[in-house]
Coordinates of C-alpha atoms and ligand atoms in Angstrom, one line a residue:
X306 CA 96.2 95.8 -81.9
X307 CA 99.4 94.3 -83.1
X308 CA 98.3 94.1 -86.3
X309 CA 97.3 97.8 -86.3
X310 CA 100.6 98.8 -85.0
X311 CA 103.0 96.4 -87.2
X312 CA 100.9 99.1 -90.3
X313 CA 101.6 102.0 -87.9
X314 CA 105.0 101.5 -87.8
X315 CA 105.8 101.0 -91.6
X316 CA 103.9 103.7 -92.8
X317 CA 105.3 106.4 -95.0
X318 CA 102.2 108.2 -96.2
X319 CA 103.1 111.8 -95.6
X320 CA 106.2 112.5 -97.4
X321 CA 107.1 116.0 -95.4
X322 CA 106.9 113.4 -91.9
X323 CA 109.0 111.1 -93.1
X324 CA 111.4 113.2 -94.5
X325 CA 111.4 115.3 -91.1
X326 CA 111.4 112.2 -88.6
X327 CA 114.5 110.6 -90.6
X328 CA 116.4 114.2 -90.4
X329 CA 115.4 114.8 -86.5
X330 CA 116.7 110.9 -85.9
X331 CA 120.1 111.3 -88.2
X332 CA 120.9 114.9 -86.7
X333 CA 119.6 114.3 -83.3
X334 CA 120.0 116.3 -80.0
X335 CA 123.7 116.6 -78.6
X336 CA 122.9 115.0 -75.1
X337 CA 121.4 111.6 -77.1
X338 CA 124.3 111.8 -79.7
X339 CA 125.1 108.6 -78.6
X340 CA 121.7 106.7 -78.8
X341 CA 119.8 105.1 -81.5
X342 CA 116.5 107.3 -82.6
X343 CA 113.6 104.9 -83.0
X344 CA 112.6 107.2 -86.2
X345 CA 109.7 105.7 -86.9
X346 CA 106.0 106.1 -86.8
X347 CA 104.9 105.8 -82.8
X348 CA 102.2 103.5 -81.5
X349 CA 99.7 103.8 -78.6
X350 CA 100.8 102.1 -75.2
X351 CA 98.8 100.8 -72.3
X352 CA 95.8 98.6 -71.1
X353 CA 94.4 97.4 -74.7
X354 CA 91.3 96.5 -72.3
X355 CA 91.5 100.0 -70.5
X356 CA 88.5 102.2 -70.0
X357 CA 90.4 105.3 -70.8
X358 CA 92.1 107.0 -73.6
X359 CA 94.6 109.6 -73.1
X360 CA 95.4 111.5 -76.7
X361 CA 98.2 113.6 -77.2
X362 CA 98.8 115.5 -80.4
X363 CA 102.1 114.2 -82.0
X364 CA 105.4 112.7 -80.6
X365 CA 108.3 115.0 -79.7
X366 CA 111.1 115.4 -81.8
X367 CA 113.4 114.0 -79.1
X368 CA 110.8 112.3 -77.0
X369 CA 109.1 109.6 -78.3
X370 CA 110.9 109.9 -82.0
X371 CA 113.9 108.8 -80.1
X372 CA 112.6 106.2 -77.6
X373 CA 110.1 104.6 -79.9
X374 CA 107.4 104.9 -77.1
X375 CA 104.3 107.4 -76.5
X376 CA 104.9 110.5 -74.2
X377 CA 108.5 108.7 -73.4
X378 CA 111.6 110.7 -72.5
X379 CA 110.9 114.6 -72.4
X380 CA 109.8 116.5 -70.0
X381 CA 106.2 116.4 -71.5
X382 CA 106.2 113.2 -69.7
X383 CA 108.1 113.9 -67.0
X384 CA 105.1 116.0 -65.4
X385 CA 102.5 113.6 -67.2
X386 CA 103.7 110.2 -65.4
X387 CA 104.5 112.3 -61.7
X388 CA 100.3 113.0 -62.5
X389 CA 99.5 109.6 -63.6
X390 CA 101.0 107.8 -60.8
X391 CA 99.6 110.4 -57.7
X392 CA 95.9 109.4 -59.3
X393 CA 97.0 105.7 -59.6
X394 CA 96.6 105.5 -63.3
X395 CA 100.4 104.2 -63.6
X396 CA 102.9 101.8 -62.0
X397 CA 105.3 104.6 -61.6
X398 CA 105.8 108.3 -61.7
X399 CA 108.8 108.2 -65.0
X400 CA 108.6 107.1 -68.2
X401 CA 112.0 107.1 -69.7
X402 CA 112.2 104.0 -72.3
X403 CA 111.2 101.2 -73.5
X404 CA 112.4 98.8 -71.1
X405 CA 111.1 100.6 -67.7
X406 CA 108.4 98.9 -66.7
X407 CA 105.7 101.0 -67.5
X408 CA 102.7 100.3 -67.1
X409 CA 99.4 102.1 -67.1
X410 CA 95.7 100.6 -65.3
X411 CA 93.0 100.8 -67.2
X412 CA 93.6 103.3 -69.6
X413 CA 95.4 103.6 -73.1
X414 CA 97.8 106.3 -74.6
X415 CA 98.1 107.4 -78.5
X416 CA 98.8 110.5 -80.7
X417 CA 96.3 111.8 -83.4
X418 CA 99.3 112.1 -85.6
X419 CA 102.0 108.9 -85.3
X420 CA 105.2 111.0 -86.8
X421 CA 106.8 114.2 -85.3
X422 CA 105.6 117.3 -87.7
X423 CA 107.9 120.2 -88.2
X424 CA 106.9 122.5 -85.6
X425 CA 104.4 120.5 -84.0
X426 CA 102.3 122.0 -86.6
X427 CA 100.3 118.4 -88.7
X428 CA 98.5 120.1 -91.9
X429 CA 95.0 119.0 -93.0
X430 CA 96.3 116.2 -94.9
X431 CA 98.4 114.3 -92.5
X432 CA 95.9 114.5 -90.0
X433 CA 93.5 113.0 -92.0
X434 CA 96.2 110.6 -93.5
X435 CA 96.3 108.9 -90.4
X436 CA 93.2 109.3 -89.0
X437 CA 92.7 105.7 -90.4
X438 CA 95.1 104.5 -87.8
X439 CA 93.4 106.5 -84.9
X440 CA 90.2 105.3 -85.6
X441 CA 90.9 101.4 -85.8
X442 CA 92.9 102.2 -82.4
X443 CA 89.6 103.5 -81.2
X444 CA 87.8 100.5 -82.6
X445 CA 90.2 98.2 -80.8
X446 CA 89.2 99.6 -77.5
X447 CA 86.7 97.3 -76.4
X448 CA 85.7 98.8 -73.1
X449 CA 86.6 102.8 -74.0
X450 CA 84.5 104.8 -72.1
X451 CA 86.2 108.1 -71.8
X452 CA 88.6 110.0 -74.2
X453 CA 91.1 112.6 -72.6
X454 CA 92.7 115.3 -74.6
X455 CA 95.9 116.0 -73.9
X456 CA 95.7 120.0 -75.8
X457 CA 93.4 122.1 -77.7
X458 CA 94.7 120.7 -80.7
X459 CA 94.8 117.3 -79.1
X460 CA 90.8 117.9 -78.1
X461 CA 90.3 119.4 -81.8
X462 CA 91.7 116.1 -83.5
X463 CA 88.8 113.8 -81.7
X464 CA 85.8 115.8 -82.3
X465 CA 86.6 116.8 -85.9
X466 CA 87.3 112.6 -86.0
X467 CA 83.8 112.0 -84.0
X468 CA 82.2 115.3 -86.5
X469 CA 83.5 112.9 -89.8
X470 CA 82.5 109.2 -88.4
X471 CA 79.4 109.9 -86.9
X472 CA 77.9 112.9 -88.0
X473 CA 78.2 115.1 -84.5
X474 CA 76.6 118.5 -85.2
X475 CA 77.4 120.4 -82.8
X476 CA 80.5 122.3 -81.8
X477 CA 82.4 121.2 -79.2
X478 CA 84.8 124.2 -77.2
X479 CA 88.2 122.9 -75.2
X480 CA 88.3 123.9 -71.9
X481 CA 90.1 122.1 -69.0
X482 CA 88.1 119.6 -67.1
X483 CA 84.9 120.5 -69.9
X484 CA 83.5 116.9 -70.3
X485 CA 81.3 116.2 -73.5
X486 CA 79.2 113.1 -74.3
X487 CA 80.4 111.7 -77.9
X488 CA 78.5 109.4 -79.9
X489 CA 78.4 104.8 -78.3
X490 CA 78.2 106.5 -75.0
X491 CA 82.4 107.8 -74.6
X492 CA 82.8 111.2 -73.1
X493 CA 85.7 113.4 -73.7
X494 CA 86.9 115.7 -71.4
X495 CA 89.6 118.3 -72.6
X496 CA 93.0 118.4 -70.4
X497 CA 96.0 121.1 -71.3
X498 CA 98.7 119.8 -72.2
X499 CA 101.4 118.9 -69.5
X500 CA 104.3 120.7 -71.8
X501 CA 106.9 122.6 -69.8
X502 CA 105.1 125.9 -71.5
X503 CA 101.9 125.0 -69.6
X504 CA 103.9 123.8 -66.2
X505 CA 106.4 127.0 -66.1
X506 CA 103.5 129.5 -66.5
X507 CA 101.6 128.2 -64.1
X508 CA 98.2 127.2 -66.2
X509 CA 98.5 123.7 -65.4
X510 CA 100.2 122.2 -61.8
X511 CA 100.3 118.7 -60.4
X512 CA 97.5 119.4 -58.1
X513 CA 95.0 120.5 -60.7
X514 CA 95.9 117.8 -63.4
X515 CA 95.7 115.0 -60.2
X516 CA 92.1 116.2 -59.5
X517 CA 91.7 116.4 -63.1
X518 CA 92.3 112.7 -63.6
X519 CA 90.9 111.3 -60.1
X520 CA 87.8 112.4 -61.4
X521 CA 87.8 111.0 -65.0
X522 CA 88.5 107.5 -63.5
X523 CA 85.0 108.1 -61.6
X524 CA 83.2 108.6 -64.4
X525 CA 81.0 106.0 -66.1
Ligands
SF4_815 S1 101.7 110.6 -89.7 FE1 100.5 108.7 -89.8 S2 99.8 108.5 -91.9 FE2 101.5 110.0 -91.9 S3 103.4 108.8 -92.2 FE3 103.1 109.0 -90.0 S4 102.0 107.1 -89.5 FE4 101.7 107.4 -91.7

């Protein structure tokens, strides 16, 4: 995995990305005026060994782009990591940066796309573009057994990936807590995202995305 992630980080593949990531990190946001952005491409994090693999779509402008570190410093992972740690999948319920001592059991974090898009809205291209890296990261994973979507999108990203590599022909719908079985035996289950659009309306809570996760870590 360091290997893969030494290529993650010095890729500059999609032009729009990299133009967009160095513009977020030079103009930042006024309450980190006074930090570094990380800027570049973001790796996954977690138990290389783990038997799950929680996907997000994309870091966050001012998230991970800043901190260098998956679901890292917005409120994204504010509500994430309070889940995470009730169903005992982390050491602790914040993940602000780099140097907290984070860590997750048994289960792996990554983004289909590595750079932030404009928006949050990847095209075709970039997607694929680095659908090389997701599917080494996947490769890499030894003992993954169970895929979690963070998002429609998110859930979209793996199946179209699973519908490319291994000819999958049938269509699979996102719904929270709906649990497919992939190709080599890895389910994956779709999750909604824990933005602060999905808290503040009320489609997702801690108690649902707790129960959520307590029973992906009891599946086999
Ligand atoms: S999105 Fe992926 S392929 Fe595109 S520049 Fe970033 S790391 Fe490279």
């Amino acid at each position: 995995m360091k290997n893969l992630n030494k290529s993650i980080i010095k890729c500059k593949k999609c032009p729009r990305l990299v133009q967009f990531r160095n513009k977020i990190s030079k103009e930042k946001r006024k309450q980190y005026m006074n930090e570094d952005y990380w800027g570049k491409p973001v790796t996954g994090f977690g138990d290389i060994n783990g038997k799950m693999l929680f996907v997000g779509l994309a870091p966050a402008a001012h998230g991970a782009t800043r901190t260098g570190r998956v679901f890292t410093g917005d409120k994204s992972s504010d509500f994430l990591y309070k889940c995470l740690f009730k169903a005992k999948i982390s050491n602790q319920d914040t993940s602000n940066n780099l140097n907290d001592g984070l860590k997750l059991n048994n289960a792996f974090i990554t983004l289909a796309l590595k750079c932030v898009p404009p928006g949050d809205k990847p095209n075709v291209e970039e997607l694929n573009n680095c659908s090389n890296f997701f599917n080494h990261e996947i490769n890499n994973l030894k003992n993954l057994g169970i895929i979690i979507a963070l998002g429609k999108i998110a859930f979209d990203t793996c199946f179209y990936f699973y519908k490319k590599n291994f000819n999958l022909n049938k269509r699979l719908i996102f719904g929270h807590g709906k649990i497919y079985n992939l190709p080599n035996n890895i389910k994956l289950v779709g999750c909604y995202h824990p933005s602060p659009r999905n808290v503040n309306t009320g489609r997702i809570n801690q108690k649902k995305m707790v129960s959520l996760f307590k029973k992906i870590k009891k599946l086999n």
